Coordinates of C-alpha atoms and ligand atoms in Angstrom, one line a residue:
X1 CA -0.3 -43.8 17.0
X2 CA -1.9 -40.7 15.3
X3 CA -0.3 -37.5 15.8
X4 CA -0.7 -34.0 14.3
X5 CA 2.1 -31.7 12.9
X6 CA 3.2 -28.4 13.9
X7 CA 5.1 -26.5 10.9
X8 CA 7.4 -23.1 11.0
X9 CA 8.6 -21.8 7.7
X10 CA 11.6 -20.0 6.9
X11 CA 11.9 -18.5 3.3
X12 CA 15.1 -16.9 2.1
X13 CA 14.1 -14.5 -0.7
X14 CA 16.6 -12.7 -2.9
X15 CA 16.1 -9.3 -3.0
X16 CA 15.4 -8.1 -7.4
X17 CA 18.4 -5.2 -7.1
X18 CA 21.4 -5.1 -9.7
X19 CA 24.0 -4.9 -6.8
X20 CA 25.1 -6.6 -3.8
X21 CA 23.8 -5.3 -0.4
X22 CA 26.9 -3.9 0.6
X23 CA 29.0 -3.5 -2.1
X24 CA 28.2 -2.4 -6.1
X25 CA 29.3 -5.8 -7.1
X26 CA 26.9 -7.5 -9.5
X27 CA 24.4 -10.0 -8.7
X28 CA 23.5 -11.7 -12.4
X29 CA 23.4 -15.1 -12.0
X30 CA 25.6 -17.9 -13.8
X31 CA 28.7 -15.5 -14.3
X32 CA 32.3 -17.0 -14.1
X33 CA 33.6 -17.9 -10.9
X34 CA 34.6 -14.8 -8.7
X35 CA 34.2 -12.4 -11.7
X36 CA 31.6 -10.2 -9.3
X37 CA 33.5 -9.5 -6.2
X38 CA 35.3 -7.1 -4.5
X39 CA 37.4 -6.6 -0.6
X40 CA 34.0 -6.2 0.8
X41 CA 32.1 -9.3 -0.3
X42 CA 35.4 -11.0 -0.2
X43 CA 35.6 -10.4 3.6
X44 CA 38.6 -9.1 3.4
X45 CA 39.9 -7.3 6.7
X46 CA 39.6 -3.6 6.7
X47 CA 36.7 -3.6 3.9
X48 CA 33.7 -1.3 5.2
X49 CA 29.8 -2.5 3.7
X50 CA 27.9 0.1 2.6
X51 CA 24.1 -0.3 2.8
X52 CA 22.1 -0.5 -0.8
X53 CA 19.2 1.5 -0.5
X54 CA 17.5 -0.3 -3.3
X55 CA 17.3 -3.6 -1.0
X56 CA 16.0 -1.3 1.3
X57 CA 13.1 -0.3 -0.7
X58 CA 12.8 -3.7 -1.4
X59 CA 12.5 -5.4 2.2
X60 CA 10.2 -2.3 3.2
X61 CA 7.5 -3.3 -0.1
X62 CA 7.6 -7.2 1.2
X63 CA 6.8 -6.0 4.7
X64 CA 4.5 -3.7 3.6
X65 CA 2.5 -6.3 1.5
X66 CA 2.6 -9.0 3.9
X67 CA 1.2 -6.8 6.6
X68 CA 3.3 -6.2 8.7
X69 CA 4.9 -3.0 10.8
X70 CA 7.7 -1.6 9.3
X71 CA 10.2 -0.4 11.9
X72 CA 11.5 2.7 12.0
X73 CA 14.7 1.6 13.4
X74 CA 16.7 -1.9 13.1
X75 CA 19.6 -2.9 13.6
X76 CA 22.5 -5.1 11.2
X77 CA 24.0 -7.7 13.6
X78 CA 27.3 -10.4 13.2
X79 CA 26.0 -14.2 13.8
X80 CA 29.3 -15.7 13.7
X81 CA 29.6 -19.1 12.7
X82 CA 32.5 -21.1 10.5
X83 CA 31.8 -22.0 7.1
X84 CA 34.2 -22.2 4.2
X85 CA 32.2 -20.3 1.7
X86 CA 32.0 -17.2 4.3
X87 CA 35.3 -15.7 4.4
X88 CA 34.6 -13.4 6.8
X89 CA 33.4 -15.8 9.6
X90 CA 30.6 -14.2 9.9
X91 CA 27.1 -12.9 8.1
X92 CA 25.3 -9.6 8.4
X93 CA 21.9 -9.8 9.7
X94 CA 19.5 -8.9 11.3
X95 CA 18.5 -10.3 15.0
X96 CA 16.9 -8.2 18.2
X97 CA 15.7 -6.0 16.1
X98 CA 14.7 -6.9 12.1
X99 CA 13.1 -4.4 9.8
X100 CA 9.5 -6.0 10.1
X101 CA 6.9 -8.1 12.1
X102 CA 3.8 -9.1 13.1
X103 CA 2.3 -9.9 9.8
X104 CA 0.0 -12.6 8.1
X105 CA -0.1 -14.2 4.6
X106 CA -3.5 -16.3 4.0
X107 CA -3.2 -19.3 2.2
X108 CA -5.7 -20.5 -0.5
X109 CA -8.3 -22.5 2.0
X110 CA -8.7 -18.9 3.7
X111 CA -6.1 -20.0 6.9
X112 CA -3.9 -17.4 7.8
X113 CA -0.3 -17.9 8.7
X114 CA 0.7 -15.3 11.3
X115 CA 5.0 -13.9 10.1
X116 CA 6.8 -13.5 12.7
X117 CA 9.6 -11.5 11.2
X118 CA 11.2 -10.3 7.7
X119 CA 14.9 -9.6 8.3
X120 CA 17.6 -7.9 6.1
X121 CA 20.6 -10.2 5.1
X122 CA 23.7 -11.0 3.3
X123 CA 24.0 -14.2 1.2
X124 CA 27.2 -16.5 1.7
X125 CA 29.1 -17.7 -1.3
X126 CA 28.8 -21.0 -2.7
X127 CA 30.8 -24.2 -2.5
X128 CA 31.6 -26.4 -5.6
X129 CA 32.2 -30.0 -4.9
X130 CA 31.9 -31.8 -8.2
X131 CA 32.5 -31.3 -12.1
X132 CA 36.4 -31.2 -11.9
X133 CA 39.1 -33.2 -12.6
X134 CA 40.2 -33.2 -9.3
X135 CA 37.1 -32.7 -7.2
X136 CA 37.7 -35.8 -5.6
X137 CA 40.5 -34.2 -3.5
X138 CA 39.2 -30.4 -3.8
X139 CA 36.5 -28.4 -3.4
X140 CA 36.4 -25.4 -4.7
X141 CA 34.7 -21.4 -3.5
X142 CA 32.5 -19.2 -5.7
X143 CA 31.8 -16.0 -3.9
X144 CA 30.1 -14.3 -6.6
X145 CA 26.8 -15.1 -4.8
X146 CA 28.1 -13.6 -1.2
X147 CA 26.6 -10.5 -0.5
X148 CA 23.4 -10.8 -2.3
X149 CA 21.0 -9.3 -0.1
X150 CA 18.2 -11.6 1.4
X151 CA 15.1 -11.2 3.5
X152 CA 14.6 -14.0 5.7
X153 CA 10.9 -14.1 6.2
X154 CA 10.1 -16.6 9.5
X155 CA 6.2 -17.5 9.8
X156 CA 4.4 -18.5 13.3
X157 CA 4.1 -22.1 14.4
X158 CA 0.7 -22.0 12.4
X159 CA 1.1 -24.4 9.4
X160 CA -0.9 -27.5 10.0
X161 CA -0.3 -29.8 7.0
X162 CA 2.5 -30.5 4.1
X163 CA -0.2 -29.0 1.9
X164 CA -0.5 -26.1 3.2
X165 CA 3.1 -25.7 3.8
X166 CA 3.2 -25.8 -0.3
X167 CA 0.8 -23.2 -0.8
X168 CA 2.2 -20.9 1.5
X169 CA 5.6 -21.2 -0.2
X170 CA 3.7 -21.2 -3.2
X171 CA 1.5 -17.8 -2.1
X172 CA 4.7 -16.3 -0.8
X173 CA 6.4 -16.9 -3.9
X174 CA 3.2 -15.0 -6.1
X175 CA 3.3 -12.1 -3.9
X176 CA 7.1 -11.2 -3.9
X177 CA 6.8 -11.5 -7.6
X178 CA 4.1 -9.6 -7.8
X179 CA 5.5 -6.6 -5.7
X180 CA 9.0 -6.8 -7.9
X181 CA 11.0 -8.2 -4.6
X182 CA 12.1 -11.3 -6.1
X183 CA 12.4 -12.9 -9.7
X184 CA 10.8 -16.1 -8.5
X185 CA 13.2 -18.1 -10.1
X186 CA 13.7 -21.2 -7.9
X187 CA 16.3 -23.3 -9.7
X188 CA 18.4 -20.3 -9.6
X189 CA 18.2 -20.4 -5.8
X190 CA 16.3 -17.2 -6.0
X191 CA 13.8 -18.5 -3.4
X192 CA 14.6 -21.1 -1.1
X193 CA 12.2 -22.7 2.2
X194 CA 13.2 -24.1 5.5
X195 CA 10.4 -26.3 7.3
X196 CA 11.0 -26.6 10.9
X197 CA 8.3 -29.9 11.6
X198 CA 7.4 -31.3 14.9
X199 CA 4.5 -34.0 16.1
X200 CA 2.2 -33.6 18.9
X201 CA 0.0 -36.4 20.1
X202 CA -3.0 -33.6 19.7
X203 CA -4.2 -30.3 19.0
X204 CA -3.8 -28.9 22.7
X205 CA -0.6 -30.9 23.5
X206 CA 2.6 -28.4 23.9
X207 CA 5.1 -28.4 20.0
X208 CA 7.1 -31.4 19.8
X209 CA 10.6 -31.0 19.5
X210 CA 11.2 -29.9 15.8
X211 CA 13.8 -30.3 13.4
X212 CA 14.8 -28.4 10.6
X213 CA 14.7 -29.0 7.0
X214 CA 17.2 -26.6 5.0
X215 CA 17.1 -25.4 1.6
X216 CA 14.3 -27.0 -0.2
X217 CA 13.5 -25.0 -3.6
X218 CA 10.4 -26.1 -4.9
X219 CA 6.7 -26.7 -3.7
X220 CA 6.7 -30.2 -4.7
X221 CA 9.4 -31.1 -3.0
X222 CA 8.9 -29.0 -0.1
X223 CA 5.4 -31.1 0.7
X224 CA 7.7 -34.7 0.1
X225 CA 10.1 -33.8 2.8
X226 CA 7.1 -32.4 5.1
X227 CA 4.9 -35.5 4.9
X228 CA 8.4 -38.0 5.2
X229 CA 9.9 -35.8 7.9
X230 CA 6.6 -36.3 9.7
X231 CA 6.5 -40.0 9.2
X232 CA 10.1 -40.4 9.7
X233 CA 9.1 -38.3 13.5
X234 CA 6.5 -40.7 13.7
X235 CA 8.1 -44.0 13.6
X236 CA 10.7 -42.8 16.3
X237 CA 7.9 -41.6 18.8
X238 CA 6.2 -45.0 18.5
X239 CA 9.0 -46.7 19.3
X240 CA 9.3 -44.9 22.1
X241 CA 12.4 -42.8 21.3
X242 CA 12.8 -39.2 21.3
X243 CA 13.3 -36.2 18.5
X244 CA 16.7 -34.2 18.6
X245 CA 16.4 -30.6 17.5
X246 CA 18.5 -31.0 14.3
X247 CA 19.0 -29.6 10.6
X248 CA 18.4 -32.0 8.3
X249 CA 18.8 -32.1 4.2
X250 CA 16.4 -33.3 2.1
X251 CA 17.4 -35.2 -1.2
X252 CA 15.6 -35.0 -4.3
X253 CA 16.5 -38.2 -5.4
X254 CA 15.2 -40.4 -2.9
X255 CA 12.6 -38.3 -1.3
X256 CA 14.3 -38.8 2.0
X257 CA 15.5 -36.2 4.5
X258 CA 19.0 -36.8 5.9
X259 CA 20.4 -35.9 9.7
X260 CA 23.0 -32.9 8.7
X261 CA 23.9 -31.7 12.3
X262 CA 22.7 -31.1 15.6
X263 CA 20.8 -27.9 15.6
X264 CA 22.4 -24.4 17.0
X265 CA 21.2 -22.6 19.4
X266 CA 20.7 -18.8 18.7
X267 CA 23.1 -17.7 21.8
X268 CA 25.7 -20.7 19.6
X269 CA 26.0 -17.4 17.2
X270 CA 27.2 -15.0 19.4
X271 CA 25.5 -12.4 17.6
X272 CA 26.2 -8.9 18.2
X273 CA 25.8 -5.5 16.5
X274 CA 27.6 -4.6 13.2
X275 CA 29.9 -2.0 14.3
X276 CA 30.6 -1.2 10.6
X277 CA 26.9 -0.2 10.4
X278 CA 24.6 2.4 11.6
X279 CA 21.2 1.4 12.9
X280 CA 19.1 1.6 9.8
X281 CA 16.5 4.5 9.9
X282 CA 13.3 4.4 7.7
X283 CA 11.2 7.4 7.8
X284 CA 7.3 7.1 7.4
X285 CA 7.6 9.1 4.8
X286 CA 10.1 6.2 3.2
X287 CA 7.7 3.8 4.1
X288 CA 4.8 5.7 2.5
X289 CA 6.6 5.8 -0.9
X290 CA 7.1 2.3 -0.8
X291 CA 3.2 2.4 0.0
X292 CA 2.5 4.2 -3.3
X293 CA 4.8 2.4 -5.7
X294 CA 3.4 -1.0 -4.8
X295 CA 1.6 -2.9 -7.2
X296 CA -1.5 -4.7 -7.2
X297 CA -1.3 -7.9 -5.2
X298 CA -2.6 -11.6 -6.5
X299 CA -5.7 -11.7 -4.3
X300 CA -6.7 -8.0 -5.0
X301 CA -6.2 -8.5 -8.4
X302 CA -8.5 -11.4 -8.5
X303 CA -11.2 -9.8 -6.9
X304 CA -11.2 -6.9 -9.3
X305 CA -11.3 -9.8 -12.0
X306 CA -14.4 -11.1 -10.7
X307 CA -16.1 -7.8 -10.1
X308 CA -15.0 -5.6 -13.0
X309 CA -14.7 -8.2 -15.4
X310 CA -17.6 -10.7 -14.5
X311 CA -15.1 -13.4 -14.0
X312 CA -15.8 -16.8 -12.0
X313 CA -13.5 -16.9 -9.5
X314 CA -12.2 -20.0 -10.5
X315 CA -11.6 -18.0 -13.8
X316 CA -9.5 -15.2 -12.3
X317 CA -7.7 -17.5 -9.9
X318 CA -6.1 -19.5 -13.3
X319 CA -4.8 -16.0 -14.6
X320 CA -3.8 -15.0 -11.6
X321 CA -2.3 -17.5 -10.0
X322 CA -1.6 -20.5 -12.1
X323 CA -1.0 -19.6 -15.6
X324 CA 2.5 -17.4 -15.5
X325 CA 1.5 -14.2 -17.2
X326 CA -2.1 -14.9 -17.9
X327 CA -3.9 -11.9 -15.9
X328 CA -1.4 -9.1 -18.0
X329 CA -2.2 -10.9 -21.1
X330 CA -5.8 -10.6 -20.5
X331 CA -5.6 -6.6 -19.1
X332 CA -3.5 -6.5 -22.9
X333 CA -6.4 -7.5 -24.6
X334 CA -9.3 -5.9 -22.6
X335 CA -7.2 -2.8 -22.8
X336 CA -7.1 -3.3 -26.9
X337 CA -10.9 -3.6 -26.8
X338 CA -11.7 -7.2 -26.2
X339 CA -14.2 -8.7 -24.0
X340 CA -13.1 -10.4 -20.9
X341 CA -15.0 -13.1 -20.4
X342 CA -14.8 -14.4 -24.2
X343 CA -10.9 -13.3 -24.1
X344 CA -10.4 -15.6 -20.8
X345 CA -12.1 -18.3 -22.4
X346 CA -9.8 -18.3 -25.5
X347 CA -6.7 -18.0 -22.9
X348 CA -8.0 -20.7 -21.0
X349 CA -9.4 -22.8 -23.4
X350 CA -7.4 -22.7 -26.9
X351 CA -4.1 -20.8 -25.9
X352 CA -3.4 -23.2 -23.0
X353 CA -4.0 -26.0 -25.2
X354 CA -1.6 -24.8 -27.9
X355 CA 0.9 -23.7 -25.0
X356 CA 0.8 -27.6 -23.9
X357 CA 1.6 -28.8 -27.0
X358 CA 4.3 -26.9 -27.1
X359 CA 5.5 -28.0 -23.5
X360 CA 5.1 -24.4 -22.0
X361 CA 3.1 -22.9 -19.9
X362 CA 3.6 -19.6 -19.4
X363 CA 2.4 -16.8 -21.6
X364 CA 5.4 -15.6 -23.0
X365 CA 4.7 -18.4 -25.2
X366 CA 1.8 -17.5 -27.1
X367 CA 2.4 -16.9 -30.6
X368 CA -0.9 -14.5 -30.7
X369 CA -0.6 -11.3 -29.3
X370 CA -3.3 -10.1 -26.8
X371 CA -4.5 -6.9 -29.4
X372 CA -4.8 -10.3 -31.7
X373 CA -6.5 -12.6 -29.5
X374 CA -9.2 -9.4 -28.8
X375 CA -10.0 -9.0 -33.0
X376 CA -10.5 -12.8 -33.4
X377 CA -13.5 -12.1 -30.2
X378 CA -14.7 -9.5 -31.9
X379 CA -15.1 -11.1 -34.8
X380 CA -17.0 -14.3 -33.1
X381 CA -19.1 -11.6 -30.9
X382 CA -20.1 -9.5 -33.8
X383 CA -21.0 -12.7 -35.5
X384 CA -18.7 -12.4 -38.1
X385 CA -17.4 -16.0 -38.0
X386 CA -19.0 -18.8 -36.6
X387 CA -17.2 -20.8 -33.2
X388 CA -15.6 -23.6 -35.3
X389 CA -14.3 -21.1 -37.9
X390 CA -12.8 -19.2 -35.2
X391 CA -10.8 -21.9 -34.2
X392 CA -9.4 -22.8 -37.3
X393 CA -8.8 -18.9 -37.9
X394 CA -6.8 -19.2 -34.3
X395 CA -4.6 -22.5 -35.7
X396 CA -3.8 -20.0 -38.9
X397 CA -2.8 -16.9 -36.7
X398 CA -0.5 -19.2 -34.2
X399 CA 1.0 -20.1 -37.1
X400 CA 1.6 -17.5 -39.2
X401 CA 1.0 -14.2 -37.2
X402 CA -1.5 -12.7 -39.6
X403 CA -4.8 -11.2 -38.1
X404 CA -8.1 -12.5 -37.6
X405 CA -9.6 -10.1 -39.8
X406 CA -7.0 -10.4 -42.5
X407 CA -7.0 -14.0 -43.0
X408 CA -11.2 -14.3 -42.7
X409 CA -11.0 -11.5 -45.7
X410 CA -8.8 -13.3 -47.8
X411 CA -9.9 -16.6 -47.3
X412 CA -13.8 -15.5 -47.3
X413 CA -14.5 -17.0 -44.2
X414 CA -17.1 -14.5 -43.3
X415 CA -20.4 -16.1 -41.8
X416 CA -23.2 -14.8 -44.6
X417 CA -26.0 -13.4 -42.4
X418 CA -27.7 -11.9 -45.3
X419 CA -31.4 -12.9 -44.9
X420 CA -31.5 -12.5 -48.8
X421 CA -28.9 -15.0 -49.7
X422 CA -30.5 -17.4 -46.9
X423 CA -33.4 -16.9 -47.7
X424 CA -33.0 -18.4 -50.9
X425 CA -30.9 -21.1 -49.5
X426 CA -33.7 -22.3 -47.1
X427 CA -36.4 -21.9 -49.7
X428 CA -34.2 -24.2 -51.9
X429 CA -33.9 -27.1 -49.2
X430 CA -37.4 -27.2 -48.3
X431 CA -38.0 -28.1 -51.8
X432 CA -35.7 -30.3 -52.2
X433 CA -36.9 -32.1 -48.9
X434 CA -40.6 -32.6 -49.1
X435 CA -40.3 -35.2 -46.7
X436 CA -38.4 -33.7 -44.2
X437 CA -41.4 -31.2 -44.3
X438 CA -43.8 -33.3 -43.8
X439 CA -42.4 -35.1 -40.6
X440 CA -41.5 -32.1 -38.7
X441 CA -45.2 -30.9 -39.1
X442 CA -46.0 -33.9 -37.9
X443 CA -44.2 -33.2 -34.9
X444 CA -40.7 -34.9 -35.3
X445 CA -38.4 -31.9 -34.1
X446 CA -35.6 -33.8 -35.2
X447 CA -36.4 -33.5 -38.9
X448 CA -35.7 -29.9 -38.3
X449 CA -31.8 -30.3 -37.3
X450 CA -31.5 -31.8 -40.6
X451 CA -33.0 -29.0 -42.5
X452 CA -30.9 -26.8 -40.4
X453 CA -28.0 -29.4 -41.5
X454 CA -28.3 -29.1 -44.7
X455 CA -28.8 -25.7 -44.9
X456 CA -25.7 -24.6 -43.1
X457 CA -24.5 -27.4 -45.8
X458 CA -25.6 -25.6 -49.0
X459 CA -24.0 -22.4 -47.6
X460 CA -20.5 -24.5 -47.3
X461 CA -20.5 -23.9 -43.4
X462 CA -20.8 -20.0 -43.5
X463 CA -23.6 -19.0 -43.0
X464 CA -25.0 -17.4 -39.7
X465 CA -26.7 -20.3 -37.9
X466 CA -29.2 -18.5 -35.8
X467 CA -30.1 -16.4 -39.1
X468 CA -30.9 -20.2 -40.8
X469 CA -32.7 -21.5 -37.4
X470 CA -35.1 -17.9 -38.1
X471 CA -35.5 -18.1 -41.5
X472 CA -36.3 -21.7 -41.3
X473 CA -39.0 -21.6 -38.5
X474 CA -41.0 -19.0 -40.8
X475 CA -40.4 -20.4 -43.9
X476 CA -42.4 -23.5 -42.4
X477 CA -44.9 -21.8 -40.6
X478 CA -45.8 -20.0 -43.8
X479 CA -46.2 -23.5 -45.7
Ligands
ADP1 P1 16.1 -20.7 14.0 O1 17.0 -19.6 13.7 O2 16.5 -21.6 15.1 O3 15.7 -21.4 12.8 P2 13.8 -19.0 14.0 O4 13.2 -18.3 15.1 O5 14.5 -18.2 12.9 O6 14.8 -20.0 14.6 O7 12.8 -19.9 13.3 C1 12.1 -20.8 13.9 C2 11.0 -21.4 13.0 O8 10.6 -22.6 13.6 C3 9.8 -20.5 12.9 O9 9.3 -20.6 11.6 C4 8.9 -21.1 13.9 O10 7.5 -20.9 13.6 C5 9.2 -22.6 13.8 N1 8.9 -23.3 15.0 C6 9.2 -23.0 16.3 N2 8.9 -24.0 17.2 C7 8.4 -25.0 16.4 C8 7.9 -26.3 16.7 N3 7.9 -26.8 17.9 N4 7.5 -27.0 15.6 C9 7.6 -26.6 14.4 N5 8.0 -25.4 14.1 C10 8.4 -24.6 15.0
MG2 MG1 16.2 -21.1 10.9
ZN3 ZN1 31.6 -6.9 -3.8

């Protein structure tokens, strides 16, 4: 039996500050074990949080970008729940009334995904079950990681597919980096996506009971445990069973998701307000400088591509959104005097290639700055070197950092566009091919590539071929 999904997502996003959201502990990643904690993100009794206004500024920009009102009063609430790594027994949040809502976020095919909420929160420590000598008995607590501030950002219902569920995450994911909310880097936990998945026998049938798949940090996998959660639905329904709200855990390893415990309820939490905060008060005027500092987003930026630059769309998309620093390498070089069409086509074409072999994909990598990358076009557009010498000028920069225009000089790559010198060139082949003259003044066009060919040959490969293709055409209509 067919049926259609309904899809929720909740993305965790960690907040780009230096400190903890209610402490001045550190937040760098990979640090020794409880090196970057104090009473308050220890949870010890008696310890008062104080609010970071950085994560503030923060949570307003991503509300801000993703459309939605800013409120100018919320309100930090306990949900209390047991877990080891949470000494205190409970996490700060944010619940009647979060920061943000009512937004939208459009995905690539032009759907929009309505939010629902962006909440401020605290992060939980970590538990280590494996990689010591006795981890077969123990398990061991990091809480360097608790009290990293969060935003929780919960979409609408509106996800249809596991596709689209991976572009959203994937959108999401541009934009927060974009606006300098979040690093974007997803091994480190940085991001992280719950899908809550249910079937309906049809498009106007009421949700299905859903399920909840925590933690999942990549696209890839997030659209594997979307399409075998929805099977996995599937095969119960036809057998005439029944879905139980429930979180489940999706493993990497064998692309299955696994029943981790009956869902809570939100009243389970017993959520109440923090009484060690005040309600948080942002001003319009707060909200207004967030306003101003905000960068460019992703799908402004590529429209701007396409209409100030003359980009395809397809063009400006690939910088944009696929290549990881491509559309600031190609401002670099436009802003050092290149052209952007022919610079894009070098970053696209050549660079990408080189980046491949060199199993990277990101920018950083290119061993040709963008002030580089704009002299070799200029030489090419002025005509300077030919196409194919360009390229093998490009192989010599990568690899030895010199400039375009250095390494044409001393190599004397430079295209000879002289009509003098090619003029005596040309007037030299035609004499030396009498027969070649005589069939393309018969009409066989072809015998005029090879004059061209051998031309460009006597010239050793320099020489400016539309200057030859001229010269040539009224060297034999003079004959
Ligand atoms: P919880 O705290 O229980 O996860 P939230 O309100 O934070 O609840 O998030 C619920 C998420 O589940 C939202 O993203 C929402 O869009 C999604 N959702 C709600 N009902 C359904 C459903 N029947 N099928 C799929 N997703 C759903
Ligand atoms: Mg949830
Ligand atoms: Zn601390």
């Amino acid at each position: 039996m067919p049926y259609v999904p309904v899809i929720g997502l909740e993305i965790h996003a960690q907040l780009k500050t230096a400190t903890k959201i209610f402490c001045g502990c550190k937040t760098d990643f990979g640090a020794a074990a409880n090196t970057q904690t104090c009473p308050v993100c220890l949870g010890l009794p008696g310890a008062l949080p104080v609010l970071n206004r950085h994560a503030v500024d923060l949570a307003i920009r991503a509300g801000l970008a993703l459309e939605c009102t800013v409120h100018e009063t919320s309100i930090f609430a306990r949900k209390n729940y047991f877990y080891p790594d949470s000494p205190k027994g409970y996490q700060i949040s944010q619940y009647e009334r979060p920061l943000a809502t009512g937004g939208r976020l459009q995905l690539s095919s032009g759907a929009v995904i309505g939010i629902t909420r962006i909440h401020m929160e605290e992060d939980a420590g970590k538990s280590l079950h494996h990689g010591f000598a006795d981890s077969d008995r123990h398990t061991r607590i990091d809480l360097n990681r608790s009290g990293t501030p969060l935003i929780e950002i919960v979409s609408e219902p509106d996800v249809r597919s596991a596709a689209d569920a991976a572009d959203y995450f994937s959108r999401m994911r541009d934009i927060l980096v974009a606006i300098g909310v979040n690093d974007g880097n997803m091994e480190e936990g940085s991001l992280r996506c719950d899908a809550n998945v249910s079937l309906r026998p049809n498009a106007d049938a009421p949700f299905g009971t859903r399920t909840e798949i925590k933690n999942v940090n990549s696209f890839k996998y997030l659209e594997q445990a979307i399409e075998f959660e929805m099977a996995r639905q599937a095969e119960v329904l036809d057998a005439g069973g029944t879905i139980h709200q429930e979180t489940r855990l999706f493993d990497n390893a064998t692309g299955r998701t696994e029943s981790m415990r009956t869902k809570e309820d939100a009243h389970d939490y017993r959520y109440f307000p923090e009484p060690d905060l005040r309600p948080l008060v942002v001003s319009a005027a707060w909200i207004e400088t967030e306003r101003q500092a905000m960068p460019e987003l992703p799908e402004a930026r590529t429209a701007r591509f396409v209409a100030a630059f003359g980009l395809s769309e397809y063009d400006a998309k690939q910088l944009v959104y696929v290549i990881p620093g491509g559309a600031d390498y190609l401002e670099l070089a436009v802003n050092a005097g290149g052209s952007a069409k022919a610079n894009t086509n070098w970053i696209l074409g050549e660079v990408r290639r080189k980046l491949k072999d060199a199993g990277r994909e990101d920018m950083s990598a290119c061993a040709v700055t963008p002030g580089a990358l704009a002299e070799l076009t200029h030489l090419t557009e002025r005509d300077v070197i030919s196409s194919t010498v360009a390229k093998d000028v490009f192989e010599k920069m990568w690899a030895t950092g010199r400039g375009a225009k250095a390494i044409v000089e001393a190599e004397g790559l430079a295209q000879v566009g002289d009509t003098d010198a090619l003029g005596a060139a040309v007037a030299e082949v035609l004499a030396a091919n009498p027969d070649a003259v005589t069939q393309y003044r018969a009409g066989k066009t072809n015998a005029f590539g090879f004059l061209v060919g051998q031309a460009m040959k006597s010239m050793k490969g320099k020489a400016n071929p539309k200057v030859i293709n001229e010269l040539l055409k009224a060297a034999l209509d003079r004959l």
